[in-house]
PDB file of C-alpha atoms in Angstrom:
ATOM      1  CA  MET A  18     -16.380  -6.343   9.551  1.00 39.00           C
ATOM      2  CA  PRO A  19     -19.458  -8.459   8.956  1.00 39.00           C
ATOM      3  CA  GLY A  20     -18.615 -12.115   9.545  1.00 40.00           C
ATOM      4  CA  GLU A  21     -19.577 -13.184   6.063  1.00 44.00           C
ATOM      5  CA  ALA A  22     -16.995 -10.810   4.582  1.00 55.00           C
ATOM      6  CA  ALA A  23     -14.122 -11.917   6.799  1.00 72.00           C
ATOM      7  CA  GLY A  24     -12.395 -14.103   4.204  1.00 86.00           C
ATOM      8  CA  ALA A  25     -10.042 -17.048   4.548  1.00 87.00           C
ATOM      9  CA  LEU A  26      -6.891 -14.975   4.978  1.00 90.00           C
ATOM     10  CA  LEU A  27      -8.402 -12.903   7.774  1.00 91.00           C
ATOM     11  CA  ARG A  28      -9.467 -16.047   9.560  1.00 89.00           C
ATOM     12  CA  ASP A  29      -5.997 -17.568   9.230  1.00 89.00           C
ATOM     13  CA  ALA A  30      -4.359 -14.304  10.279  1.00 90.00           C
ATOM     14  CA  ALA A  31      -6.281 -14.361  13.553  1.00 90.00           C
ATOM     15  CA  ALA A  32      -3.943 -17.124  14.735  1.00 91.00           C
ATOM     16  CA  ALA A  33      -0.750 -15.669  13.222  1.00 93.00           C
ATOM     17  CA  PRO A  34       2.081 -14.422  15.444  1.00 95.00           C
ATOM     18  CA  TYR A  35       2.760 -10.715  15.798  1.00 97.00           C
ATOM     19  CA  ALA A  36       5.918  -9.400  14.194  1.00 97.00           C
ATOM     20  CA  HIS A  37       8.410  -7.059  15.800  1.00 97.00           C
ATOM     21  CA  LEU A  38       9.189  -4.067  13.592  1.00 98.00           C
ATOM     22  CA  ASP A  39      12.791  -5.245  13.136  1.00 98.00           C
ATOM     23  CA  GLU A  40      11.491  -8.426  11.518  1.00 98.00           C
ATOM     24  CA  LEU A  41       9.485  -6.464   8.957  1.00 98.00           C
ATOM     25  CA  THR A  42      12.137  -3.840   8.321  1.00 98.00           C
ATOM     26  CA  PRO A  43      15.637  -4.233   9.771  1.00 98.00           C
ATOM     27  CA  PRO A  44      17.467  -1.019  10.705  1.00 98.00           C
ATOM     28  CA  GLY A  45      18.313   0.967   7.584  1.00 97.00           C
ATOM     29  CA  GLY A  46      16.105   1.836   4.655  1.00 98.00           C
ATOM     30  CA  LEU A  47      12.573   0.793   3.745  1.00 98.00           C
ATOM     31  CA  LEU A  48      11.092   0.887   0.244  1.00 98.00           C
ATOM     32  CA  VAL A  49       7.306   0.712  -0.153  1.00 98.00           C
ATOM     33  CA  VAL A  50       5.790  -0.071  -3.572  1.00 98.00           C
ATOM     34  CA  VAL A  51       2.105   0.855  -3.775  1.00 98.00           C
ATOM     35  CA  PRO A  52      -0.312   0.693  -6.704  1.00 98.00           C
ATOM     36  CA  HIS A  53      -2.415   3.743  -5.760  1.00 98.00           C
ATOM     37  CA  PRO A  54      -2.412   6.664  -3.347  1.00 98.00           C
ATOM     38  CA  ASP A  55      -4.193   5.357  -0.182  1.00 97.00           C
ATOM     39  CA  ASP A  56      -2.775   1.802  -0.258  1.00 98.00           C
ATOM     40  CA  GLU A  57       0.103   3.019   1.913  1.00 98.00           C
ATOM     41  CA  ALA A  58      -2.354   4.136   4.596  1.00 98.00           C
ATOM     42  CA  ILE A  59      -4.852   1.290   4.613  1.00 98.00           C
ATOM     43  CA  GLY A  60      -2.378  -1.529   3.993  1.00 98.00           C
ATOM     44  CA  CYS A  61       0.639  -0.709   6.137  1.00 98.00           C
ATOM     45  CA  GLY A  62       0.135   2.741   7.667  1.00 98.00           C
ATOM     46  CA  MET A  63       0.620   1.702  11.281  1.00 98.00           C
ATOM     47  CA  ALA A  64       3.844  -0.130  10.462  1.00 98.00           C
ATOM     48  CA  LEU A  65       5.047   2.792   8.358  1.00 98.00           C
ATOM     49  CA  ALA A  66       4.490   5.190  11.254  1.00 98.00           C
ATOM     50  CA  ALA A  67       6.383   2.859  13.574  1.00 98.00           C
ATOM     51  CA  ALA A  68       9.201   2.555  11.028  1.00 98.00           C
ATOM     52  CA  ALA A  69       9.470   6.329  10.735  1.00 98.00           C
ATOM     53  CA  ASP A  70       9.716   6.715  14.515  1.00 98.00           C
ATOM     54  CA  ALA A  71      12.368   3.986  14.601  1.00 98.00           C
ATOM     55  CA  GLY A  72      14.532   5.989  12.217  1.00 98.00           C
ATOM     56  CA  ARG A  73      14.052   3.961   9.039  1.00 98.00           C
ATOM     57  CA  ARG A  74      14.782   5.863   5.823  1.00 98.00           C
ATOM     58  CA  ILE A  75      11.520   5.515   3.880  1.00 98.00           C
ATOM     59  CA  GLY A  76      10.835   5.923   0.174  1.00 98.00           C
ATOM     60  CA  VAL A  77       7.702   5.164  -1.828  1.00 98.00           C
ATOM     61  CA  VAL A  78       7.380   3.942  -5.407  1.00 98.00           C
ATOM     62  CA  LEU A  79       3.913   4.824  -6.704  1.00 98.00           C
ATOM     63  CA  MET A  80       2.757   2.665  -9.602  1.00 97.00           C
ATOM     64  CA  THR A  81      -0.269   4.713 -10.779  1.00 97.00           C
ATOM     65  CA  ASP A  82      -1.602   8.174  -9.987  1.00 95.00           C
ATOM     66  CA  GLY A  83      -5.050   6.802  -9.151  1.00 93.00           C
ATOM     67  CA  GLU A  84      -6.583   8.763 -11.995  1.00 92.00           C
ATOM     68  CA  GLY A  85      -9.167   6.076 -12.719  1.00 86.00           C
ATOM     69  CA  SER A  86     -11.109   6.425  -9.480  1.00 91.00           C
ATOM     70  CA  HIS A  87     -13.403   9.202 -10.788  1.00 92.00           C
ATOM     71  CA  ALA A  88     -13.078   8.960 -14.544  1.00 89.00           C
ATOM     72  CA  GLY A  89     -16.633  10.260 -15.070  1.00 89.00           C
ATOM     73  CA  SER A  90     -16.269  13.455 -13.054  1.00 91.00           C
ATOM     74  CA  ALA A  91     -16.721  16.705 -14.964  1.00 92.00           C
ATOM     75  CA  ARG A  92     -15.382  18.864 -12.129  1.00 94.00           C
ATOM     76  CA  PHE A  93     -12.284  16.749 -11.646  1.00 93.00           C
ATOM     77  CA  GLY A  94     -10.668  16.058 -14.982  1.00 90.00           C
ATOM     78  CA  ARG A  95      -7.595  13.881 -15.165  1.00 91.00           C
ATOM     79  CA  GLU A  96      -5.030  16.574 -14.349  1.00 94.00           C
ATOM     80  CA  ARG A  97      -7.007  17.973 -11.437  1.00 95.00           C
ATOM     81  CA  LEU A  98      -7.695  14.512 -10.038  1.00 94.00           C
ATOM     82  CA  VAL A  99      -4.036  13.493 -10.308  1.00 95.00           C
ATOM     83  CA  ALA A 100      -2.987  16.692  -8.522  1.00 96.00           C
ATOM     84  CA  LEU A 101      -5.560  16.045  -5.797  1.00 96.00           C
ATOM     85  CA  ARG A 102      -4.465  12.476  -5.232  1.00 96.00           C
ATOM     86  CA  GLN A 103      -0.789  13.455  -5.178  1.00 97.00           C
ATOM     87  CA  ALA A 104      -1.540  16.067  -2.524  1.00 97.00           C
ATOM     88  CA  GLU A 105      -3.521  13.526  -0.518  1.00 98.00           C
ATOM     89  CA  LEU A 106      -0.628  11.072  -0.695  1.00 98.00           C
ATOM     90  CA  ALA A 107       1.884  13.689   0.443  1.00 98.00           C
ATOM     91  CA  ARG A 108      -0.287  14.629   3.435  1.00 98.00           C
ATOM     92  CA  SER A 109      -0.899  10.971   4.275  1.00 98.00           C
ATOM     93  CA  LEU A 110       2.809  10.178   4.258  1.00 98.00           C
ATOM     94  CA  ALA A 111       3.567  13.276   6.333  1.00 98.00           C
ATOM     95  CA  ALA A 112       0.981  12.162   8.896  1.00 98.00           C
ATOM     96  CA  LEU A 113       2.574   8.723   9.058  1.00 98.00           C
ATOM     97  CA  ALA A 114       6.116  10.091   9.230  1.00 98.00           C
ATOM     98  CA  GLY A 115       5.360  12.580  12.002  1.00 97.00           C
ATOM     99  CA  GLY A 116       5.507  15.582   9.694  1.00 96.00           C
ATOM    100  CA  ALA A 117       8.618  14.596   7.757  1.00 95.00           C
ATOM    101  CA  GLU A 118       8.576  14.568   3.966  1.00 95.00           C
ATOM    102  CA  VAL A 119       8.722  11.111   2.409  1.00 98.00           C
ATOM    103  CA  PRO A 120      10.175  10.950  -1.126  1.00 98.00           C
ATOM    104  CA  VAL A 121       7.928   9.454  -3.806  1.00 98.00           C
ATOM    105  CA  HIS A 122       8.944   8.079  -7.195  1.00 98.00           C
ATOM    106  CA  ARG A 123       5.999   8.044  -9.637  1.00 98.00           C
ATOM    107  CA  LEU A 124       5.932   5.477 -12.440  1.00 97.00           C
ATOM    108  CA  GLY A 125       2.729   6.739 -14.115  1.00 95.00           C
ATOM    109  CA  LEU A 126       1.352   3.342 -15.139  1.00 96.00           C
ATOM    110  CA  PRO A 127      -2.328   3.266 -16.202  1.00 94.00           C
ATOM    111  CA  ASP A 128      -4.707   3.070 -13.262  1.00 95.00           C
ATOM    112  CA  GLY A 129      -7.011   0.074 -13.255  1.00 92.00           C
ATOM    113  CA  CYS A 130      -5.455  -1.791 -16.176  1.00 94.00           C
ATOM    114  CA  SER A 131      -1.720  -2.157 -15.568  1.00 95.00           C
ATOM    115  CA  THR A 132      -0.051  -5.478 -16.316  1.00 94.00           C
ATOM    116  CA  GLU A 133       3.379  -7.015 -15.909  1.00 93.00           C
ATOM    117  CA  SER A 134       4.050  -6.216 -19.557  1.00 94.00           C
ATOM    118  CA  ASP A 135       3.800  -2.501 -18.740  1.00 95.00           C
ATOM    119  CA  LEU A 136       6.903  -2.800 -16.560  1.00 96.00           C
ATOM    120  CA  THR A 137       9.902  -1.880 -18.665  1.00 96.00           C
ATOM    121  CA  MET A 138      13.578  -2.175 -17.866  1.00 96.00           C
ATOM    122  CA  ASP A 139      13.594   1.626 -17.603  1.00 97.00           C
ATOM    123  CA  HIS A 140      10.928   1.470 -14.870  1.00 97.00           C
ATOM    124  CA  LEU A 141      13.053  -1.015 -12.956  1.00 97.00           C
ATOM    125  CA  GLU A 142      16.316   0.870 -13.338  1.00 97.00           C
ATOM    126  CA  CYS A 143      14.763   4.212 -12.371  1.00 97.00           C
ATOM    127  CA  ALA A 144      13.179   2.632  -9.295  1.00 98.00           C
ATOM    128  CA  VAL A 145      16.508   1.046  -8.342  1.00 98.00           C
ATOM    129  CA  ALA A 146      18.255   4.406  -8.735  1.00 98.00           C
ATOM    130  CA  PHE A 147      15.598   6.038  -6.545  1.00 98.00           C
ATOM    131  CA  ALA A 148      15.920   3.346  -3.877  1.00 98.00           C
ATOM    132  CA  ARG A 149      19.694   2.928  -3.633  1.00 97.00           C
ATOM    133  CA  PRO A 150      20.363   6.105  -1.558  1.00 97.00           C
ATOM    134  CA  LEU A 151      17.932   4.719   1.035  1.00 97.00           C
ATOM    135  CA  ARG A 152      19.966   1.499   1.270  1.00 97.00           C
ATOM    136  CA  PRO A 153      16.744  -0.463   1.824  1.00 98.00           C
ATOM    137  CA  ARG A 154      16.856  -3.598   3.919  1.00 98.00           C
ATOM    138  CA  ALA A 155      13.172  -4.342   3.233  1.00 98.00           C
ATOM    139  CA  VAL A 156      10.627  -3.851   0.462  1.00 98.00           C
ATOM    140  CA  TRP A 157       6.889  -3.780   1.243  1.00 98.00           C
ATOM    141  CA  THR A 158       4.156  -4.036  -1.353  1.00 98.00           C
ATOM    142  CA  THR A 159       0.622  -5.236  -1.997  1.00 98.00           C
ATOM    143  CA  TRP A 160      -0.173  -8.939  -2.221  1.00 96.00           C
ATOM    144  CA  GLU A 161      -0.115 -10.566  -5.663  1.00 93.00           C
ATOM    145  CA  HIS A 162      -3.353 -12.413  -4.810  1.00 92.00           C
ATOM    146  CA  ASP A 163      -5.317  -9.216  -4.260  1.00 94.00           C
ATOM    147  CA  PRO A 164      -8.070  -9.267  -6.905  1.00 93.00           C
ATOM    148  CA  HIS A 165      -6.800  -6.119  -8.630  1.00 95.00           C
ATOM    149  CA  CYS A 166      -4.406  -6.004 -11.555  1.00 96.00           C
ATOM    150  CA  ASP A 167      -2.514  -2.964 -10.250  1.00 97.00           C
ATOM    151  CA  HIS A 168      -1.796  -4.737  -6.960  1.00 97.00           C
ATOM    152  CA  LEU A 169      -0.351  -7.682  -8.873  1.00 97.00           C
ATOM    153  CA  THR A 170       1.795  -5.362 -10.999  1.00 97.00           C
ATOM    154  CA  ALA A 171       3.092  -3.625  -7.881  1.00 98.00           C
ATOM    155  CA  ALA A 172       3.965  -6.983  -6.316  1.00 98.00           C
ATOM    156  CA  THR A 173       5.814  -8.027  -9.476  1.00 98.00           C
ATOM    157  CA  LEU A 174       7.953  -4.898  -9.505  1.00 98.00           C
ATOM    158  CA  ALA A 175       8.585  -5.107  -5.762  1.00 98.00           C
ATOM    159  CA  ARG A 176       9.864  -8.667  -6.062  1.00 98.00           C
ATOM    160  CA  ARG A 177      12.303  -7.601  -8.781  1.00 98.00           C
ATOM    161  CA  LEU A 178      13.435  -4.630  -6.697  1.00 98.00           C
ATOM    162  CA  ALA A 179      13.952  -6.767  -3.602  1.00 98.00           C
ATOM    163  CA  GLU A 180      16.108  -9.149  -5.608  1.00 98.00           C
ATOM    164  CA  ARG A 181      18.176  -6.312  -7.100  1.00 97.00           C
ATOM    165  CA  LEU A 182      18.586  -4.533  -3.773  1.00 98.00           C
ATOM    166  CA  GLY A 183      19.203  -7.624  -1.648  1.00 98.00           C
ATOM    167  CA  ALA A 184      16.269  -6.750   0.594  1.00 98.00           C
ATOM    168  CA  VAL A 185      13.657  -8.878   2.352  1.00 98.00           C
ATOM    169  CA  LEU A 186      10.208  -8.770   0.714  1.00 98.00           C
ATOM    170  CA  TRP A 187       6.948  -8.457   2.646  1.00 98.00           C
ATOM    171  CA  ARG A 188       3.502  -8.188   1.027  1.00 97.00           C
ATOM    172  CA  PHE A 189       0.419  -6.755   2.701  1.00 97.00           C
ATOM    173  CA  PRO A 190      -2.995  -7.976   1.477  1.00 95.00           C
ATOM    174  CA  VAL A 191      -5.703  -5.387   0.881  1.00 95.00           C
ATOM    175  CA  TRP A 192      -8.676  -6.790  -1.048  1.00 93.00           C
ATOM    176  CA  GLY A 193      -7.396 -10.375  -0.988  1.00 91.00           C
ATOM    177  CA  ARG A 194      -8.034 -10.644   2.747  1.00 91.00           C
ATOM    178  CA  PHE A 195     -11.782 -10.847   2.080  1.00 91.00           C
ATOM    179  CA  GLY A 196     -11.713 -13.672  -0.475  1.00 86.00           C
ATOM    180  CA  GLU A 197     -12.046 -17.405  -0.011  1.00 79.00           C
ATOM    181  CA  GLU A 198      -9.473 -18.505  -2.577  1.00 67.00           C
ATOM    182  CA  VAL A 199      -6.174 -18.009  -0.804  1.00 63.00           C
ATOM    183  CA  ALA A 200      -2.730 -19.320  -1.721  1.00 60.00           C
ATOM    184  CA  HIS A 201      -0.573 -18.144   1.146  1.00 60.00           C
ATOM    185  CA  HIS A 202       0.338 -21.224   3.113  1.00 59.00           C
ATOM    186  CA  GLU A 203       3.820 -21.333   1.642  1.00 57.00           C
ATOM    187  CA  ALA A 204       4.511 -17.890   3.104  1.00 71.00           C
ATOM    188  CA  GLU A 205       5.188 -16.678   6.629  1.00 89.00           C
ATOM    189  CA  LEU A 206       2.099 -14.873   7.898  1.00 94.00           C
ATOM    190  CA  ARG A 207       2.510 -12.100  10.469  1.00 96.00           C
ATOM    191  CA  LEU A 208       0.384  -9.477  12.171  1.00 97.00           C
ATOM    192  CA  PHE A 209       1.569  -6.026  13.175  1.00 98.00           C
ATOM    193  CA  ALA A 210      -0.050  -3.681  15.658  1.00 98.00           C
ATOM    194  CA  SER A 211       1.283  -0.626  17.448  1.00 97.00           C
ATOM    195  CA  PRO A 212      -1.400   1.196  19.456  1.00 97.00           C
ATOM    196  CA  PRO A 213       0.738   4.365  19.817  1.00 97.00           C
ATOM    197  CA  HIS A 214       0.713   4.686  16.005  1.00 98.00           C
ATOM    198  CA  LEU A 215      -2.939   3.902  15.379  1.00 97.00           C
ATOM    199  CA  ALA A 216      -4.028   7.554  15.507  1.00 97.00           C
ATOM    200  CA  ARG A 217      -1.479   8.438  12.829  1.00 98.00           C
ATOM    201  CA  LYS A 218      -2.768   5.656  10.595  1.00 98.00           C
ATOM    202  CA  ARG A 219      -6.323   6.944  10.994  1.00 98.00           C
ATOM    203  CA  ALA A 220      -5.160  10.480  10.254  1.00 98.00           C
ATOM    204  CA  ALA A 221      -3.416   9.245   7.093  1.00 98.00           C
ATOM    205  CA  ILE A 222      -6.548   7.447   5.916  1.00 98.00           C
ATOM    206  CA  ALA A 223      -8.575  10.605   6.522  1.00 97.00           C
ATOM    207  CA  GLU A 224      -6.278  12.569   4.211  1.00 98.00           C
ATOM    208  CA  HIS A 225      -7.558  10.537   1.240  1.00 97.00           C
ATOM    209  CA  ARG A 226     -10.861  12.381   1.132  1.00 96.00           C
ATOM    210  CA  SER A 227     -11.392  11.669  -2.557  1.00 95.00           C
ATOM    211  CA  GLN A 228     -11.625   7.960  -1.774  1.00 95.00           C
ATOM    212  CA  PHE A 229     -13.330   7.902   1.633  1.00 94.00           C
ATOM    213  CA  THR A 230     -15.839  10.766   1.408  1.00 95.00           C
ATOM    214  CA  ASP A 231     -18.192  12.388  -1.104  1.00 93.00           C
ATOM    215  CA  LEU A 232     -15.676  15.110  -1.923  1.00 95.00           C
ATOM    216  CA  ILE A 233     -16.144  14.317  -5.624  1.00 93.00           C
ATOM    217  CA  ASP A 234     -19.892  13.986  -5.966  1.00 93.00           C
ATOM    218  CA  ASP A 235     -20.511  14.273  -9.712  1.00 94.00           C
ATOM    219  CA  ASP A 236     -19.549  10.720 -10.729  1.00 92.00           C
ATOM    220  CA  PRO A 237     -22.203   8.236  -9.546  1.00 89.00           C
ATOM    221  CA  GLY A 238     -20.187   5.245 -10.735  1.00 86.00           C
ATOM    222  CA  ALA A 239     -16.984   6.280  -8.987  1.00 89.00           C
ATOM    223  CA  PHE A 240     -15.203   4.381  -6.271  1.00 83.00           C
ATOM    224  CA  ARG A 241     -15.954   5.305  -2.663  1.00 89.00           C
ATOM    225  CA  MET A 242     -14.729   3.135   0.181  1.00 90.00           C
ATOM    226  CA  PRO A 243     -17.697   1.754   2.138  1.00 92.00           C
ATOM    227  CA  ASP A 244     -17.766   2.922   5.751  1.00 93.00           C
ATOM    228  CA  ALA A 245     -17.538  -0.660   7.069  1.00 93.00           C
ATOM    229  CA  LEU A 246     -14.323  -1.259   5.111  1.00 93.00           C
ATOM    230  CA  THR A 247     -12.884   2.073   6.222  1.00 95.00           C
ATOM    231  CA  ALA A 248     -13.495   1.055   9.831  1.00 95.00           C
ATOM    232  CA  HIS A 249     -11.918  -2.355   9.202  1.00 95.00           C
ATOM    233  CA  PHE A 250      -8.717  -0.952   7.706  1.00 96.00           C
ATOM    234  CA  ALA A 251      -8.521   1.715  10.415  1.00 95.00           C
ATOM    235  CA  ASP A 252      -8.793  -0.739  13.305  1.00 95.00           C
ATOM    236  CA  HIS A 253      -7.558  -4.186  12.255  1.00 96.00           C
ATOM    237  CA  PRO A 254      -3.948  -5.278  12.867  1.00 97.00           C
ATOM    238  CA  GLU A 255      -1.941  -5.091   9.674  1.00 98.00           C
ATOM    239  CA  ILE A 256      -1.204  -8.329   7.833  1.00 97.00           C
ATOM    240  CA  PHE A 257       2.128  -9.153   6.226  1.00 97.00           C
ATOM    241  CA  LEU A 258       3.296 -12.182   4.227  1.00 96.00           C
ATOM    242  CA  ARG A 259       6.996 -12.784   3.761  1.00 95.00           C
ATOM    243  CA  GLY A 260       8.720 -13.650   0.527  1.00 85.00           C
TER     244      GLY A 260
END
């Protein structure tokens, strides 16, 4: 990453201790709440792969289908784009889990404009019902200080789920790691790295071709991850904040 884009959290994380997997997810189940397909790979993919190899029962709650990433595409209307991103997510999770299928519970909230008020009691109860068979000991989600409304909504739901399930909560920053306004000092900051699982994280990222390549090339205003950020997420130790 260019130095000027490092951000306060990245600089602080450089001095943070590394976490053992058991600290992030004690033996048992692991629930991951992500706002979009691809956040699981870029935010916590290495740790997810390690958790899968350690025998954790993993389930994913997906807040949105990511249908807003290419809203101007004529070739990929909403239904086709949703199907594409669901397939990318399934392949990404399979890459992380060593080929095993990871169950996903879709909430279908609006991509790019979700708020806490969109979270109904039905959303919470359905997510709890999905999670209980996993007997999760930990819940992972995006950081509430990421500058993206869907990441905040995911963090809000994850906190409620952790409380209901009696699980430890860890948040992984995505976009918030590059900003200068950081409110994390009340939280435990940890790094996670597992070189044996790095290739699986990179493979998972590569499955999200709609976000990291020009696969959809008829929407000039669409999101495409810059190559420098792709390299950062693929190589940097993962960052977790507790509580």
